[in-house]
Coordinates of C-alpha atoms and ligand atoms in Angstrom, one line a residue:
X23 CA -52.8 -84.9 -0.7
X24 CA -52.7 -81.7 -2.5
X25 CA -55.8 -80.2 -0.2
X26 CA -53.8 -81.4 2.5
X27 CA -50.3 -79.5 1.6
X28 CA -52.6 -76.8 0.8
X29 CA -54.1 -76.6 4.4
X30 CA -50.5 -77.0 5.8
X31 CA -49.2 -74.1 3.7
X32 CA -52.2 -71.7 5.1
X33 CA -51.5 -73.0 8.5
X34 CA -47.5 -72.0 7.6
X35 CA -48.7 -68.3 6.7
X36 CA -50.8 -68.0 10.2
X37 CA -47.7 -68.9 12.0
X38 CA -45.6 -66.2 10.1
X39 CA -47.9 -63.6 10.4
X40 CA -48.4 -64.4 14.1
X41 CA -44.2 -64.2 14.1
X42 CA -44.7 -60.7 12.4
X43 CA -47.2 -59.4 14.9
X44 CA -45.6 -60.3 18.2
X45 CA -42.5 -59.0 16.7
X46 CA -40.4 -62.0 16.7
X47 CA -37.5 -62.3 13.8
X48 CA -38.5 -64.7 10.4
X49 CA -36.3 -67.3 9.4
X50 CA -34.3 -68.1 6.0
X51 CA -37.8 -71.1 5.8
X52 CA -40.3 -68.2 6.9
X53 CA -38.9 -66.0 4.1
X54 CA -39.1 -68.7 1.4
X55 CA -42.7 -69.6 2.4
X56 CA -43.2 -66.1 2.0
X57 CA -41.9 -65.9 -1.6
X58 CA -42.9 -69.0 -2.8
X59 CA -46.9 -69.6 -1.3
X60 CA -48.0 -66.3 0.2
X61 CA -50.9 -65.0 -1.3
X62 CA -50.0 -61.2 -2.7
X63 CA -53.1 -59.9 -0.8
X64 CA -52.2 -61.3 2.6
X65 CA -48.6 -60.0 2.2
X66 CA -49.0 -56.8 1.0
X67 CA -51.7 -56.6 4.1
X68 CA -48.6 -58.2 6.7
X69 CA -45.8 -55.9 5.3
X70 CA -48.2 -52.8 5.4
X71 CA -49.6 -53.6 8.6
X72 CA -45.5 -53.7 9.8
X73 CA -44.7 -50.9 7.8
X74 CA -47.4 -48.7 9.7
X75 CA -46.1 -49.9 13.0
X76 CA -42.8 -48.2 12.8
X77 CA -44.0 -45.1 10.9
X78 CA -47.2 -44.6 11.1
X79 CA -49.2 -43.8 7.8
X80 CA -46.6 -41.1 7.0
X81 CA -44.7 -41.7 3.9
X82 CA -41.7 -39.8 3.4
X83 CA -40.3 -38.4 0.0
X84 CA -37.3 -36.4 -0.9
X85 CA -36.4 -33.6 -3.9
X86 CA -33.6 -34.4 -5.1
X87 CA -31.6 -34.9 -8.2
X88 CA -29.5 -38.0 -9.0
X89 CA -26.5 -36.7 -11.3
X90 CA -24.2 -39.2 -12.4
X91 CA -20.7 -37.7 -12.9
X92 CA -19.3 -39.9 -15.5
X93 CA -20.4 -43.2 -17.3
X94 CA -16.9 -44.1 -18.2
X95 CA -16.3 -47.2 -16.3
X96 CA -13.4 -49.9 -15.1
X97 CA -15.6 -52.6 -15.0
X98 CA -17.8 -54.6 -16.8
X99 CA -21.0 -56.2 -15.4
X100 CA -22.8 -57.9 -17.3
X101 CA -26.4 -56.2 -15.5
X102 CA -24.8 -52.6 -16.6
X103 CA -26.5 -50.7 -19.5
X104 CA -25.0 -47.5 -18.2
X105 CA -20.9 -47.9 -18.0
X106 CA -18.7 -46.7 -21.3
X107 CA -15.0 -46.5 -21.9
X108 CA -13.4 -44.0 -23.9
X109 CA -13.4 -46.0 -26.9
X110 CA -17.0 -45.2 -27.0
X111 CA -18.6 -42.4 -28.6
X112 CA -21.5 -41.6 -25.6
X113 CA -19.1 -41.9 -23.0
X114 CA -18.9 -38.6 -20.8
X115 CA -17.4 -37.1 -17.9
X116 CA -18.5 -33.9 -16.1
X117 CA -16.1 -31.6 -14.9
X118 CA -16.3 -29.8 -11.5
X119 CA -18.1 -26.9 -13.1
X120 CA -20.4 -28.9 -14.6
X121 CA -21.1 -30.4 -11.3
X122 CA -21.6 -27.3 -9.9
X123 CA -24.0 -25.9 -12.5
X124 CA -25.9 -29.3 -12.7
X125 CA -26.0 -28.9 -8.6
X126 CA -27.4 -25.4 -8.9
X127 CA -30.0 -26.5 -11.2
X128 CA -31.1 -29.0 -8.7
X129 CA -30.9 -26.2 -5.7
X130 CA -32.9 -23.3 -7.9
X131 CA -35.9 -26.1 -8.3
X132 CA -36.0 -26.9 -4.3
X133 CA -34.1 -30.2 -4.4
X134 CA -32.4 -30.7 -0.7
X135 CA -30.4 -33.8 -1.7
X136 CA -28.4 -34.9 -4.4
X137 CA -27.4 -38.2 -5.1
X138 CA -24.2 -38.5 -7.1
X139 CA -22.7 -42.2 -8.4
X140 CA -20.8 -42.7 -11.1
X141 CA -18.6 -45.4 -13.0
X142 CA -15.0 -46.6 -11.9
X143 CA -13.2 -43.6 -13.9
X144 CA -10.1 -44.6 -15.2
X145 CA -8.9 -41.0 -14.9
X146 CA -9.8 -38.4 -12.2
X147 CA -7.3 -38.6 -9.4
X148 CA -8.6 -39.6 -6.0
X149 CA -8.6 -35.7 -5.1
X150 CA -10.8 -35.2 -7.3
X151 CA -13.8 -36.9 -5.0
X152 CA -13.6 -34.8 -1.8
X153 CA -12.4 -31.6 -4.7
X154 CA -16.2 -32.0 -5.8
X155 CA -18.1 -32.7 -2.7
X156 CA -15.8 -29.5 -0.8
X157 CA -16.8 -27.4 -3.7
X158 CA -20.6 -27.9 -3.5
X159 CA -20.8 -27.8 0.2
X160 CA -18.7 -24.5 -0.1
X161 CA -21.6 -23.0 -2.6
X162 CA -24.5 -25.4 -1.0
X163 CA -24.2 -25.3 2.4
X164 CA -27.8 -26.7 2.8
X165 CA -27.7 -29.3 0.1
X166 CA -27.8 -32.8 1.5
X167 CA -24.7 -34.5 -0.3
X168 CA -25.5 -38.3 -0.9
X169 CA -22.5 -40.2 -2.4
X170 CA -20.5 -43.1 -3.5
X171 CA -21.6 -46.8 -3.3
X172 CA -19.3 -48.7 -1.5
X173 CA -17.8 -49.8 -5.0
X174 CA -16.5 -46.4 -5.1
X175 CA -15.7 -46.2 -1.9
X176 CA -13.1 -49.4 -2.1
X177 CA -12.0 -48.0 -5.5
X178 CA -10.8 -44.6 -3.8
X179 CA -9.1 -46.5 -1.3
X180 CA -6.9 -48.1 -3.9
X181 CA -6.7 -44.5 -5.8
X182 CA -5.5 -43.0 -3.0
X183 CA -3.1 -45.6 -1.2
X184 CA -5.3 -44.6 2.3
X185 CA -6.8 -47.0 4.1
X186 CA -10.5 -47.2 3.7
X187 CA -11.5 -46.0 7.1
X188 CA -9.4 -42.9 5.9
X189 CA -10.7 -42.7 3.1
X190 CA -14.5 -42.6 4.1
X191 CA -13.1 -39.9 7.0
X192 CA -11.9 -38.0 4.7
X193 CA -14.9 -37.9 2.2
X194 CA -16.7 -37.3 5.7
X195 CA -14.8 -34.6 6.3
X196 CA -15.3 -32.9 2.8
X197 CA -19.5 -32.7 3.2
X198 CA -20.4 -36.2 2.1
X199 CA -23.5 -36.9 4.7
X200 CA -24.4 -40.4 3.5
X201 CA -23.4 -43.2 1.3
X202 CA -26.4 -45.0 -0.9
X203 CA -27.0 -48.5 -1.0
X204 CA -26.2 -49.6 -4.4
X205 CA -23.2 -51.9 -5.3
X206 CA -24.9 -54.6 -3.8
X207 CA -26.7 -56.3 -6.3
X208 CA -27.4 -59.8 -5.2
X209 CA -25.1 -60.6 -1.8
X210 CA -24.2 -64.0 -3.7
X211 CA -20.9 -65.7 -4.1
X212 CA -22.8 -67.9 -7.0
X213 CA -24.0 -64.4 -8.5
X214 CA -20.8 -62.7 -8.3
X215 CA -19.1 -65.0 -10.1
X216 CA -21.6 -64.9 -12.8
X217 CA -22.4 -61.6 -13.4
X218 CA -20.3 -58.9 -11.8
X219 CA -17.4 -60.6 -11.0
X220 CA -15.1 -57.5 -11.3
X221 CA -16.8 -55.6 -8.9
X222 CA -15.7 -56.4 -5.0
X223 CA -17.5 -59.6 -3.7
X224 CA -20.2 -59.4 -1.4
X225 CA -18.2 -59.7 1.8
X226 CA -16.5 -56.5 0.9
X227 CA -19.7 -55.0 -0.3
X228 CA -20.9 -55.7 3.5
X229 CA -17.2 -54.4 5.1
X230 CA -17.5 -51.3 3.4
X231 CA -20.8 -50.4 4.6
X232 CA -19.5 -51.5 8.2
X233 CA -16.7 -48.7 8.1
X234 CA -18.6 -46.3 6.8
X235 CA -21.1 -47.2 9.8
X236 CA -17.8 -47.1 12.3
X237 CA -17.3 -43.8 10.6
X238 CA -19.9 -42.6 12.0
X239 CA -22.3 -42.1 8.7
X240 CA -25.4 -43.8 7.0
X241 CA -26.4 -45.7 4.0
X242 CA -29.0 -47.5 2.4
X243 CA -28.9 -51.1 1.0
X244 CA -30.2 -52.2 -2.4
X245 CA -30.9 -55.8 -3.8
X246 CA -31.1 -55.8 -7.7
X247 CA -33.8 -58.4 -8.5
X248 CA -35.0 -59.9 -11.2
X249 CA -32.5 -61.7 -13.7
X250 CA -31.1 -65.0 -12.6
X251 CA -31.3 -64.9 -8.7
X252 CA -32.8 -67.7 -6.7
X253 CA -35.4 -67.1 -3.7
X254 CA -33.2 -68.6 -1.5
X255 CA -30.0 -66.1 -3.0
X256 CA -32.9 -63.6 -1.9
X257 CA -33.2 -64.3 1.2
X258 CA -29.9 -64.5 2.3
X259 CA -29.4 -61.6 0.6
X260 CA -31.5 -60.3 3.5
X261 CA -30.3 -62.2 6.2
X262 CA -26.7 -60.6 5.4
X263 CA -28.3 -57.0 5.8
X264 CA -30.0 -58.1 9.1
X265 CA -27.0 -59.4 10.5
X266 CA -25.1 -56.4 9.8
X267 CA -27.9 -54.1 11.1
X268 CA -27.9 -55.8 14.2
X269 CA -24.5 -55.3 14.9
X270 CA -24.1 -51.0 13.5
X271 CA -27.8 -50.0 13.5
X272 CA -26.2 -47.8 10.2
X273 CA -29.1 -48.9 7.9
X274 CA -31.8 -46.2 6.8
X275 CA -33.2 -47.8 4.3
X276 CA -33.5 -51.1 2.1
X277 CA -34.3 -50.7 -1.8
X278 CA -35.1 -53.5 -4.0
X279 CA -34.3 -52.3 -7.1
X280 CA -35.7 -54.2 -10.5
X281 CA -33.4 -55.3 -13.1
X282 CA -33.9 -53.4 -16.3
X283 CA -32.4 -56.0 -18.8
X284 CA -32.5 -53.8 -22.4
X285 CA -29.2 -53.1 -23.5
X286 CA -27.6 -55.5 -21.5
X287 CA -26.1 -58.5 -21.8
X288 CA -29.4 -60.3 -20.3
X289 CA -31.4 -58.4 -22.8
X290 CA -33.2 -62.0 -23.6
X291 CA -34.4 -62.0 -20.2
X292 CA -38.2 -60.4 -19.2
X293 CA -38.3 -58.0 -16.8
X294 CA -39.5 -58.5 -13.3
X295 CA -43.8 -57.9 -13.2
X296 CA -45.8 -55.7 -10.9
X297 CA -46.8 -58.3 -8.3
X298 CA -43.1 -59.9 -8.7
X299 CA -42.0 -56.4 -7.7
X300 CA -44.9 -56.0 -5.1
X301 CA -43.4 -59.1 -3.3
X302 CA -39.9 -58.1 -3.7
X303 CA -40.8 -54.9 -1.6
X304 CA -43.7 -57.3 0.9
X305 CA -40.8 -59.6 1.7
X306 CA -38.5 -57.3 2.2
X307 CA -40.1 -55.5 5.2
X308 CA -41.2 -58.5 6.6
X309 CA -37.5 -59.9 6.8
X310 CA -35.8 -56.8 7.7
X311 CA -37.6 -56.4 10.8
X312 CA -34.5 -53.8 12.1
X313 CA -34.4 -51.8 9.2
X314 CA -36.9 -48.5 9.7
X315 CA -37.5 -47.8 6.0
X316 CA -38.2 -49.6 2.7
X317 CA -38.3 -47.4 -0.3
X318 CA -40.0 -47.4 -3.5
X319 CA -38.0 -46.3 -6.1
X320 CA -39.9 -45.5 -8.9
X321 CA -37.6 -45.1 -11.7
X322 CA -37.2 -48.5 -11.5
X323 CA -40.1 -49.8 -10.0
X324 CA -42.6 -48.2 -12.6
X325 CA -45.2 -45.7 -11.6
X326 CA -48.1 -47.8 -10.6
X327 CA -46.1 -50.3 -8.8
X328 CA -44.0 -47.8 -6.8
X329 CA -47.8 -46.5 -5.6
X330 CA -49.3 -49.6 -4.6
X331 CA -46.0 -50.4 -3.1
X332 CA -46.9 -47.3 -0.6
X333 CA -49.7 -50.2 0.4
X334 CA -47.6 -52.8 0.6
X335 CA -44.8 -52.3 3.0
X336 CA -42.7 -49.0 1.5
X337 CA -42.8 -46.0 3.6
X338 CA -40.4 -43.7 1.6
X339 CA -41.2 -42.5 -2.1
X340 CA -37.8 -41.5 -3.9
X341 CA -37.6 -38.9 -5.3
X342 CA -38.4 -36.1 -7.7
X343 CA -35.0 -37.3 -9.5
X344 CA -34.3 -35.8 -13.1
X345 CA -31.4 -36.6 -15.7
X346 CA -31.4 -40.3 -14.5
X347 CA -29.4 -42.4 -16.7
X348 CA -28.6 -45.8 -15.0
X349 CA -32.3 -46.8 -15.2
X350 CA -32.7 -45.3 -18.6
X351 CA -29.8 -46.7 -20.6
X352 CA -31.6 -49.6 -19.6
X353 CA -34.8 -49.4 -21.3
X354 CA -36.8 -47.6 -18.2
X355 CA -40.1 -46.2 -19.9
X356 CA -40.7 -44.3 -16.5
X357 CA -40.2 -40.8 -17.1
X358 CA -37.0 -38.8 -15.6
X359 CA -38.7 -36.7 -12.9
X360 CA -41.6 -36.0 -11.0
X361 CA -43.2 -32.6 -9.6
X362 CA -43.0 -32.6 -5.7
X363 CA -46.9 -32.0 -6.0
X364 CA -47.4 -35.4 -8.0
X365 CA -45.8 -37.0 -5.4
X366 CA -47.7 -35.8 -2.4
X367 CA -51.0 -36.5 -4.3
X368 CA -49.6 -40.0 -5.1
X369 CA -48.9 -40.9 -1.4
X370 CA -52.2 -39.2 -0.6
X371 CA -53.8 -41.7 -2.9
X372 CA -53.0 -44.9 -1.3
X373 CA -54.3 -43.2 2.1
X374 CA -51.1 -42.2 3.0
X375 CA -49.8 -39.0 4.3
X376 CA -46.9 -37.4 2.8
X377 CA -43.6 -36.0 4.7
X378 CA -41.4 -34.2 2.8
X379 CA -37.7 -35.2 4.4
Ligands
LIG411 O1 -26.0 -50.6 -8.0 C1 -27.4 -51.3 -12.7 C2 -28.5 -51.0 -10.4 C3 -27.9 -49.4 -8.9 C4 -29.2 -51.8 -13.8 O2 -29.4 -45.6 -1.8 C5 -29.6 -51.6 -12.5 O3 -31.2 -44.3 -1.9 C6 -31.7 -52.0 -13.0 O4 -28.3 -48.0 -6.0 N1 -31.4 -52.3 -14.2 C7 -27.7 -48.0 -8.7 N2 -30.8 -51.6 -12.1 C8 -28.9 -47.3 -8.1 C9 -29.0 -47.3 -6.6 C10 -30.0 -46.5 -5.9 C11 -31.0 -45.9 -6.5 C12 -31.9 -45.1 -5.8 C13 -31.7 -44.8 -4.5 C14 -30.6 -45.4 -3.9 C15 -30.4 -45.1 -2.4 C16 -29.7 -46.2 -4.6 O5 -28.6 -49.6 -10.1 C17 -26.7 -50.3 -9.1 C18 -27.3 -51.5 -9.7 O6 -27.7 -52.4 -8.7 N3 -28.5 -51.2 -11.8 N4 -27.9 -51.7 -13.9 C19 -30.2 -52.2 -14.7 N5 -29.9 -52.6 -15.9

C-alpha cells in the first residue's frame, strides 16, 4: 500500500511539473502536493527552470538602504520584536534631518533606493509623511523612494481624514515611487485573529495594494512564514496574490520572509530551516505564475540560503541594506549590509549573472 501511494505521489509531481512547463495555472491541491511530497531537488529544479523562463539567468540586485524612521508603534503583534512605545527606554524617532542625513549616507555610498517603514507613530502628523519624502526628493532627485506598507498607508488615511485613494495620490505626488510588500504576513482570517489582530485584516491588506495599483504605482508582496501557519493558510495566501495580480498586473515582486521568533512573544518556537525556507521560495514561484520576480531577502533568509535560493526559483537578490533593525531586534545573526561586489560574486556563484537595477 505504501509503494503504491508512493508511485501515485510521483505520478502527482509529473503532472505538476508537466502543468508548470506548458504554462498552465497550479491549483490550491497542486500547491499542497508541492509542499507536503515534493522532493527539494525536483522543486528547486521546477521553480528554477520557471524562474529562468521569464528572466533569463539574470539576477537582479539593488543598493539600497532600509532606514526605519521610528520604532515607536500603535500596535502590538505578537510576531514584532521591533515596535516600542514611549514608555520604553530604546524607543526612537528620527527627525526629518535625521532622515535626511541618514538618506545622504545611503546616496554618498551608491545606494539608488531606499526603503523606509516604520511603526504606527502615535505622534507625527499625517504631514509629516509626504514633508519627508518632498524633502528627500528635493535633495535626492535620483534616489528611488520606496515606502509605506499598506498598514501605513490605511493608518495615514485615518491621520489625515482623506480618503485612501487620496492619500496614496498624495504620497504619489510627494516622490514616493513604490510601496513594499510587507504588512501582509499570513493573508489568514484564523492568523489574524491570533497574532496580529490590531493590524487591518487581510482583505484590507489586499484593498490597499489594489489602490495603490489604481493609483497607478507598484509594490511587492511578502508572506511571513514560519511560526504557526498551515500549508494550506500558505497557499491561499498565494492564491489571494494571484487573484489580485490577475486583475491590476501591480505586482513586482513576491517575498517570503522567515519568521525570526527571539524576542518575541513566540520566542519558544524554532525558526524556519534552510530547505523549509528553500521551499517557501520553490513554491512560491511555482504558484505565482503572474508574478515576474521572487526575491531573496537575505537578512532574513540567511546568507547561504538566500544563495542557493538564486538556484531555486529567486531572481532578485535584495539588497546591500545597512542599519536594519526589524530583522535584528529579532535575533537575525545575518550581518547588516553587504558590499555591492559581494553580491555580484554571490549571484555569479550559483551561475547566475548579476544586473544591478
Ligand atoms: O511586515 C516582523 C516582518 C516585515 C518579524 O517589499 C518579521 O521589497 C521576521 O516587508 N521576523 C517587514 N519578519 C519587511 C518587509 C520587506 C523586507 C524586504 C523587502 C521588502 C520589499 C519588504 O517584516 C513585516 C513583517 O512581516 N517581520 N517581525 C520577525 N520577528
Amino acid at each position: 500500500m505504501q509503494s503504491h501511494n508512493r508511485e501515485m505521489k510521483i505520478t502527482d509531481l509529473d503532472a505538476i511539473a508537466a502543468k508548470v512547463r506548458s504554462g498552465a495555472r497550479l491549483s490550491r491541491e497542486d500547491g499542497i502536493q508541492l509542499y507536503e511530497d515534493a522532493p527539494l531537488d525536483v522543486l528547486r529544479a521546477l521553480a528554477n527552470e520557471v524562474a529562468e523562463r521569464l528572466n533569463g539567468k539574470d539576477v537582479t540586485y539593488v543598493v539600497n538602504r532600509h532606514i526605519n524612521y521610528s520604532n515607536l508603534c500603535k500596535l502590538d503583534c505578537f510576531f514584532c520584536a521591533f515596535a516600542r512605545t514611549r514608555k520604553d527606554e530604546d524607543g526612537y524617532e528620527f527627525s526629518l534631518d535625521e532622515m535626511r542625513e541618514r538618506a545622504r549616507d545611503a546616496v554618498d555610498a551608491g545606494a539608488s533606493e531606499i526603503h523606509m517603514v516604520g511603526g504606527l507613530h502615535p505622534d507625527y502628523p499625517y504631514d509629516w509623511y509626504p514633508e519627508l519624502l518632498r524633502t528627500l526628493r528635493a535633495e535626492f532627485p535620483s534616489l528611488a523612494l520606496k515606502a509605506f506598507t499598506a498598514v501605513e498607508l490605511d493608518y495615514f488615511k485615518d491621520l489625515s481624514g482623506m480618503s485612501l485613494r487620496e492619500v496614496i495620490t498624495d504620497l504619489k505626488n510627494a516622490g514616493l515611487g513604490f510601496v513594499p510588500g510587507g504588512g501582509a504576513e499570513v493573508l489568514s482570517d484564523r492568523i489574524w485573529k491570533k497574532l496580529f489582530r490590531k493590524k487591518i485584516p487581510p482583505t484590507r491588506w489586499l484593498a490597499v495594494h489594489q489602490a495603490v495599483h489604481e493609483a497607478g504605482l507598484r509594490s511587492n508582496a511578502t508572506l511571513l512564514f514560519g511560526h504557526i501557519e498551515t500549508t494550506g493558510e500558505k497557499v491561499e495566501h498565494h492564491l489571494a496574490l494571484r487573484e489580485l495580480q490577475d486583475r491590476t498586473g501591480g505586482f513586482v515582486s513576491y517575498i517570503p520572509l522567515r519568521f525570526h521568533p527571539n524576542n518575541t512573544v513566540l520566542s519558544h518556537i524554532g525558526i524556519a530551516d534552510s530547505d523549509a525556507t528553500l521551499r517557501e521560495i520553490a513554491v512560491g514561484r511555482l504558484m505565482l505564475d503572474n508574478f515576474r520576480h521572487v526575491k531573496a531577502y537575505w537578512i532574513m533568509t540567511g546568507l547561504d540560503t538566500g544563495r542557493l535560493a538564486l538556484s531555486g526559483g529567486a531572481d532578485d537578490f535584495d539588497g546591500t541594506v545597512v542599519e536594519e533593525k526589524i530583522t535584528h531586534m529579532a535575533g537575525a545573526d545575518t550581518p547588516e549590509g553587504l558590499s555591492e561586489g559581494d553580491i555580484r560574486n554571490l549571484i555569479r556563484g550559483e551561475g547566475k549573472v548579476p544586473l544591478r537595477r
